Coordinates of C-alpha atoms and ligand atoms in Angstrom, one line a residue:
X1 CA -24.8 0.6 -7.0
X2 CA -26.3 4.4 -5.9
X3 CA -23.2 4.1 -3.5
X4 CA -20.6 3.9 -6.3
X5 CA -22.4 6.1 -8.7
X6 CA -21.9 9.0 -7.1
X7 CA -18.2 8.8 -7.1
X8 CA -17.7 6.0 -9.7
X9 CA -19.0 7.8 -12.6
X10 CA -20.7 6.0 -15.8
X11 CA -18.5 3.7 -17.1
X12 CA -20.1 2.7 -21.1
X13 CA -21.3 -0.3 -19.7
X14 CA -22.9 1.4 -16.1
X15 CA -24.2 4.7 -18.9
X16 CA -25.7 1.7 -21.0
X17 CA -27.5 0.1 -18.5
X18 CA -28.9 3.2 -16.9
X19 CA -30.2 4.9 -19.9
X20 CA -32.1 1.0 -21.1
X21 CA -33.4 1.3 -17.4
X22 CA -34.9 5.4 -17.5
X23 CA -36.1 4.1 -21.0
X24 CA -38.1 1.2 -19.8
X25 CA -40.9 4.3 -18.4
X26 CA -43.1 3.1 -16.1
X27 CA -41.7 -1.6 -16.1
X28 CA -39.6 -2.7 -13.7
X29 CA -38.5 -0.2 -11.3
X30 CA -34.7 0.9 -11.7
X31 CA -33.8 -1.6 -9.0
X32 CA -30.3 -2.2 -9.3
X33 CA -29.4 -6.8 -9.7
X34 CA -28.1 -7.8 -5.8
X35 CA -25.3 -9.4 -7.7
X36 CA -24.1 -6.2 -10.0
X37 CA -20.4 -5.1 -9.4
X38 CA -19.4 -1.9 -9.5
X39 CA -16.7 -0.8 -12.2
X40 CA -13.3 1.1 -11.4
X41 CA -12.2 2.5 -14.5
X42 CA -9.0 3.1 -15.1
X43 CA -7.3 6.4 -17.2
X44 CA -3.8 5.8 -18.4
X45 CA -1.8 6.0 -21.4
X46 CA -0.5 2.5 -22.6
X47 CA 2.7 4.0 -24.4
X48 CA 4.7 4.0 -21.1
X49 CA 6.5 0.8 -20.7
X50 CA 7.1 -1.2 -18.5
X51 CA 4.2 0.3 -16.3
X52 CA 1.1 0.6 -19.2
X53 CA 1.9 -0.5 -22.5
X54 CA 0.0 -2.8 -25.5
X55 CA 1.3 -6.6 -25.4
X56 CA -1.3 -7.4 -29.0
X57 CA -4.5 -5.8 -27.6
X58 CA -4.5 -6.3 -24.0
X59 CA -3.0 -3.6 -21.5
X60 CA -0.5 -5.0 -19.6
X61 CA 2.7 -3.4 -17.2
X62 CA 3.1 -2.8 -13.5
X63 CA 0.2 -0.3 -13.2
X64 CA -2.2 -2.6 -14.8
X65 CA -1.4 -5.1 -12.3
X66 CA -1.6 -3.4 -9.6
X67 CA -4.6 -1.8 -10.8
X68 CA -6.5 -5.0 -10.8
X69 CA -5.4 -6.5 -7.9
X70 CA -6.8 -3.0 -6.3
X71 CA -10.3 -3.5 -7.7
X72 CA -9.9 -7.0 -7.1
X73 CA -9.4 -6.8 -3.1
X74 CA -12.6 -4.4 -3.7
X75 CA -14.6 -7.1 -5.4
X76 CA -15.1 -4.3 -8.0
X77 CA -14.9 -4.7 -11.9
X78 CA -12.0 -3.2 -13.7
X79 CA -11.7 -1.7 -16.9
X80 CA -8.8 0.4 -18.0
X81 CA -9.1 3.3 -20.8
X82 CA -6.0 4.2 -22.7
X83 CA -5.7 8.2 -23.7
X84 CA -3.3 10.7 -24.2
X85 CA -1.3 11.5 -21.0
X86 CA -2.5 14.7 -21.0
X87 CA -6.0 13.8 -21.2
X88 CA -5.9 11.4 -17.8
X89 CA -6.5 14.1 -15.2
X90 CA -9.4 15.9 -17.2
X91 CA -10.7 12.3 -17.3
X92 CA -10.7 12.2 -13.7
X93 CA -11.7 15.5 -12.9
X94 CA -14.4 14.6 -15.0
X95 CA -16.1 12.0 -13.6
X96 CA -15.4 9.5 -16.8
X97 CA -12.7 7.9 -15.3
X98 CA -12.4 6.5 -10.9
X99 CA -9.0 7.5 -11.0
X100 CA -5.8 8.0 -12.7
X101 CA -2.6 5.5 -13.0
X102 CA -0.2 6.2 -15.1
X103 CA 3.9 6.2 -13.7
X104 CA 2.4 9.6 -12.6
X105 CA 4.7 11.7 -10.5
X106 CA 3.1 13.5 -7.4
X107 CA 3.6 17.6 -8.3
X108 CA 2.5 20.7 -6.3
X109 CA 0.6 21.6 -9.7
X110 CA -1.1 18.6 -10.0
X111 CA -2.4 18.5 -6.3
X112 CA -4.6 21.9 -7.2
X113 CA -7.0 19.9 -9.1
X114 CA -6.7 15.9 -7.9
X115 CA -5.9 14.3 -4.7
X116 CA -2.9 11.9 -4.8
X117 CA -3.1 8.1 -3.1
X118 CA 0.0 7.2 -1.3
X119 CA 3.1 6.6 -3.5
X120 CA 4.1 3.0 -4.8
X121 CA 7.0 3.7 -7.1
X122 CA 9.6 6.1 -7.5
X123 CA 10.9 7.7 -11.0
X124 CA 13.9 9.7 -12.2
X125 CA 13.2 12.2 -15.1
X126 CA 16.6 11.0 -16.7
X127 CA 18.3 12.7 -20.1
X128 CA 18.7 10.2 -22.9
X129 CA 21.7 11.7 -25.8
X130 CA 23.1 9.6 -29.1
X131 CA 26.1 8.3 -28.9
X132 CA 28.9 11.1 -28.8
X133 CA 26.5 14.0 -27.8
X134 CA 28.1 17.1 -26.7
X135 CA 25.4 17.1 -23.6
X136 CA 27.3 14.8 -21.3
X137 CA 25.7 15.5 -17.9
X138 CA 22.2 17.3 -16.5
X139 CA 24.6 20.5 -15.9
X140 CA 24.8 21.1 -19.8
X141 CA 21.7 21.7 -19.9
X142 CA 21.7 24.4 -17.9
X143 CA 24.7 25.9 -18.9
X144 CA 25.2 29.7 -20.4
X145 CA 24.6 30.0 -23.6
X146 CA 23.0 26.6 -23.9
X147 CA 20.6 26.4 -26.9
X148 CA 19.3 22.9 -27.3
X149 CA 16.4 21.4 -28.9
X150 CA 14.8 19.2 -25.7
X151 CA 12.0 16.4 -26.9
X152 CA 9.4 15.2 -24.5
X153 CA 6.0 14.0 -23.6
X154 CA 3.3 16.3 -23.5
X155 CA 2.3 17.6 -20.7
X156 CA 4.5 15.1 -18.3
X157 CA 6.8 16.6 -15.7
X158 CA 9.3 16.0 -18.4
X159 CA 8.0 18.6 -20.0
X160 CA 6.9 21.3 -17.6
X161 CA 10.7 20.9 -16.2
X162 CA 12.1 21.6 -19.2
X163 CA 9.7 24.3 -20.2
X164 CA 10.2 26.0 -16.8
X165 CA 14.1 25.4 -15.9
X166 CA 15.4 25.9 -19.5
X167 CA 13.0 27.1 -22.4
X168 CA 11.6 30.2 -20.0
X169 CA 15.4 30.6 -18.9
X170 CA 16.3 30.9 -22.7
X171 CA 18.6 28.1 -22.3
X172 CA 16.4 25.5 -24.7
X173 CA 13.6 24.6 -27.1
X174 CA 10.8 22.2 -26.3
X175 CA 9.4 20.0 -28.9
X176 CA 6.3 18.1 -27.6
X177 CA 5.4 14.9 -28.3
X178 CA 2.4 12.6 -27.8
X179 CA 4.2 9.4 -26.6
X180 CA 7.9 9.1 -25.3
X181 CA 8.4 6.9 -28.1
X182 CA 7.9 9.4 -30.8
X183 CA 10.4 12.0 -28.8
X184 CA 12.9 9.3 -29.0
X185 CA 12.9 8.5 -32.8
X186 CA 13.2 12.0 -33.1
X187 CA 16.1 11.9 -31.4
X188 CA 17.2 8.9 -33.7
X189 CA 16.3 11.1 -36.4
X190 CA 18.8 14.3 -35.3
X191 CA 15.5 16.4 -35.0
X192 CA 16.0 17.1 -31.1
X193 CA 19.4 16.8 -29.3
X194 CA 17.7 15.0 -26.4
X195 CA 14.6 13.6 -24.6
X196 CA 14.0 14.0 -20.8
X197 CA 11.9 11.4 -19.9
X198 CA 11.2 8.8 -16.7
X199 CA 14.1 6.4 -16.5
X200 CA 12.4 3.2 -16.8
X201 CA 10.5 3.7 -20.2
X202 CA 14.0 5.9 -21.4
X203 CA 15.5 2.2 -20.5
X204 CA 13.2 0.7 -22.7
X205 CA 13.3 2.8 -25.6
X206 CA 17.2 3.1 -25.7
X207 CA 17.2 -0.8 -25.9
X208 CA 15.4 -0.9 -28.7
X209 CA 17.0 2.0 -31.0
X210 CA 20.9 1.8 -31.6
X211 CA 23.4 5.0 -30.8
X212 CA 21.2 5.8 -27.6
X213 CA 22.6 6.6 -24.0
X214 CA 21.1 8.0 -21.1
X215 CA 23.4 10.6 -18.9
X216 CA 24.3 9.0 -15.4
X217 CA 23.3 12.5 -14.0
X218 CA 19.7 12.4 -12.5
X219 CA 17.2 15.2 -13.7
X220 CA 14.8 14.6 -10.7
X221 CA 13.8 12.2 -8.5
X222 CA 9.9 11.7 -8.1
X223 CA 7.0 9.7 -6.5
X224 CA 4.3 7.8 -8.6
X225 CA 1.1 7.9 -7.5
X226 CA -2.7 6.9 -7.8
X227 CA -4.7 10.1 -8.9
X228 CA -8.4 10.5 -7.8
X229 CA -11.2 13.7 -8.6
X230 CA -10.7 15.5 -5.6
X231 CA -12.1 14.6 -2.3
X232 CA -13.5 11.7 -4.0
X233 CA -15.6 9.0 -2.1
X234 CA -13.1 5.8 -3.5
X235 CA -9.3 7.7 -2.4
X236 CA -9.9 6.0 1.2
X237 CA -11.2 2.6 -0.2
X238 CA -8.2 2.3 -3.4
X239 CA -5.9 4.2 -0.9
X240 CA -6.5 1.7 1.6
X241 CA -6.5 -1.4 -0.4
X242 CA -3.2 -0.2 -2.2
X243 CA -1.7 0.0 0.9
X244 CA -2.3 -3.6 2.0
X245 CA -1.1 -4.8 -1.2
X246 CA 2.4 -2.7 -0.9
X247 CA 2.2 -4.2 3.4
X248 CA 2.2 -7.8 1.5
X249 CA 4.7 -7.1 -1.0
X250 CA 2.0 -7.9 -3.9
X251 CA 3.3 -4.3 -5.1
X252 CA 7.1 -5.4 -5.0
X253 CA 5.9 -8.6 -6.4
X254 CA 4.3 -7.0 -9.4
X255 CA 7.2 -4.7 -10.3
X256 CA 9.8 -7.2 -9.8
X257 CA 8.0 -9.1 -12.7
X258 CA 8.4 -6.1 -15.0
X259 CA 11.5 -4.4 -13.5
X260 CA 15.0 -6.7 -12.8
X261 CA 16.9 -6.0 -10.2
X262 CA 20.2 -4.2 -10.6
Ligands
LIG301 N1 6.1 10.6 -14.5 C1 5.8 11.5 -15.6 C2 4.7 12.4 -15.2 O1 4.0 12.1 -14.3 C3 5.5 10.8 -16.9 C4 4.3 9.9 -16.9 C5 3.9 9.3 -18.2 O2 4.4 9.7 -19.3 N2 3.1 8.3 -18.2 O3 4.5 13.4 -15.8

């Protein structure tokens, strides 16, 4: 237990137990059970589908899988704690969360304040339009005298590429959303004229609202990755255990389920 507290970080259930134990004064000493289980707790932001998203309350999608077949090989409990996307690194940084999962792409930025675990996915930031747009490809975007209104997730690489490449260029206007999903019924609604977003939720959400398309052009190409509180005592041990699970094809396995083949 004293191992995994020191990285691990009070989980409700861990802060519970603890605070019951320092209250108990001078009983039972605050021996921890031979049979307690650590918890890894997951941060993420169930509105990203097909990797975290709600199927009726439970938290399903590739990175929840994954997730637990991680704390499983680690004979650790697992819990996973939805937020905004925005919120996940603070969570880690924090301590309140063992690490961060979330189709999060691997930036220069983000390595100043968390360490990265290999990658086990890649994503595209693609550009999804209605029907008929006059944005046809990526180099629209950055065209002279381009003025569009760009919707995206907060905080997401989505959004600091478009804030960076085109709003400080003068070329565009970033409207910030909390989930993708929001973004995109904006863009039903006319409000933005269109959302830059990972490809596999954008494939998602333009399946489910009419007079959607996303550009064949490419934005960027990125890794997804596991994010920990830097030098962190569990990066080696979910590090290493995600890498036998990608060496056995459990990985490929668990996206395969979410994510047909094309
Ligand atoms: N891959 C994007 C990022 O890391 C978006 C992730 C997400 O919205 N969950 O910023």
């Amino acid at each position: 237990m004293k191992k995994f507290m020191k990285g691990l970080l009070a989980t409700t259930m861990v802060f519970a137990m603890m605070t019951s134990l320092v209250g108990c004064g001078g009983g039972s000493e605050a021996e921890a059970p031979a049979d307690e289980t650590a918890t890894l707790v997951m941060a993420t932001n169930a509105a990203f589908p097909p990797y975290e998203f709600y199927e009726g309350d439970a938290i399903v999608g590739i990175d929840a899988e994954i997730g637990a077949a991680i704390a499983e090989k680690l004979g650790m409990d697992f819990v996973i704690e939805d937020m905004e996307f925005d919120a996940i690194i603070p969570a880690v940084t924090s301590g309140k969360a063992s690490f961060g999962m979330a189709g999060m792409t691997v930036t220069e930025e983000r390595l100043q304040s968390v360490d990265f675990s290999d990658s086990y996915a890649k994503g595209v930031q693609v550009v999804i339009v209605a029907e008929g747009s006059a944005i046809t490809s990526v180099d629209d975007l950055f065209a002279e005298g381009a003025s569009n209104v760009i919707g995206v997730q907060t905080g997401t690489t989505g959004d600091l590429y478009s804030t960076w490449d085109l709003e400080d260029a003068g070329l565009a206007t970033v409207e910030r959303f909390n989930k993708g999903a929001d973004a995109v019924l904006a863009l039903t609604q006319g409000k933005v004229d269109c959302v830059v977003i990972d490809n596999e939720p954008a494939k998602e959400f333009v399946a489910a609202n009419e007079g959607l398309v996303i550009l064949d052009t490419e934005y960027a190409v990125e890794d997804y990755a596991i994010c920990f509180a830097k030098d962190s005592e569990l990066t080696a041990q979910v590090n290493g255990a995600l890498q036998e699970l990608i060496a056995d094809g459990t990985v490929q396995a668990i996206i395969d389920t979410y994510i047909s083949a094309e």
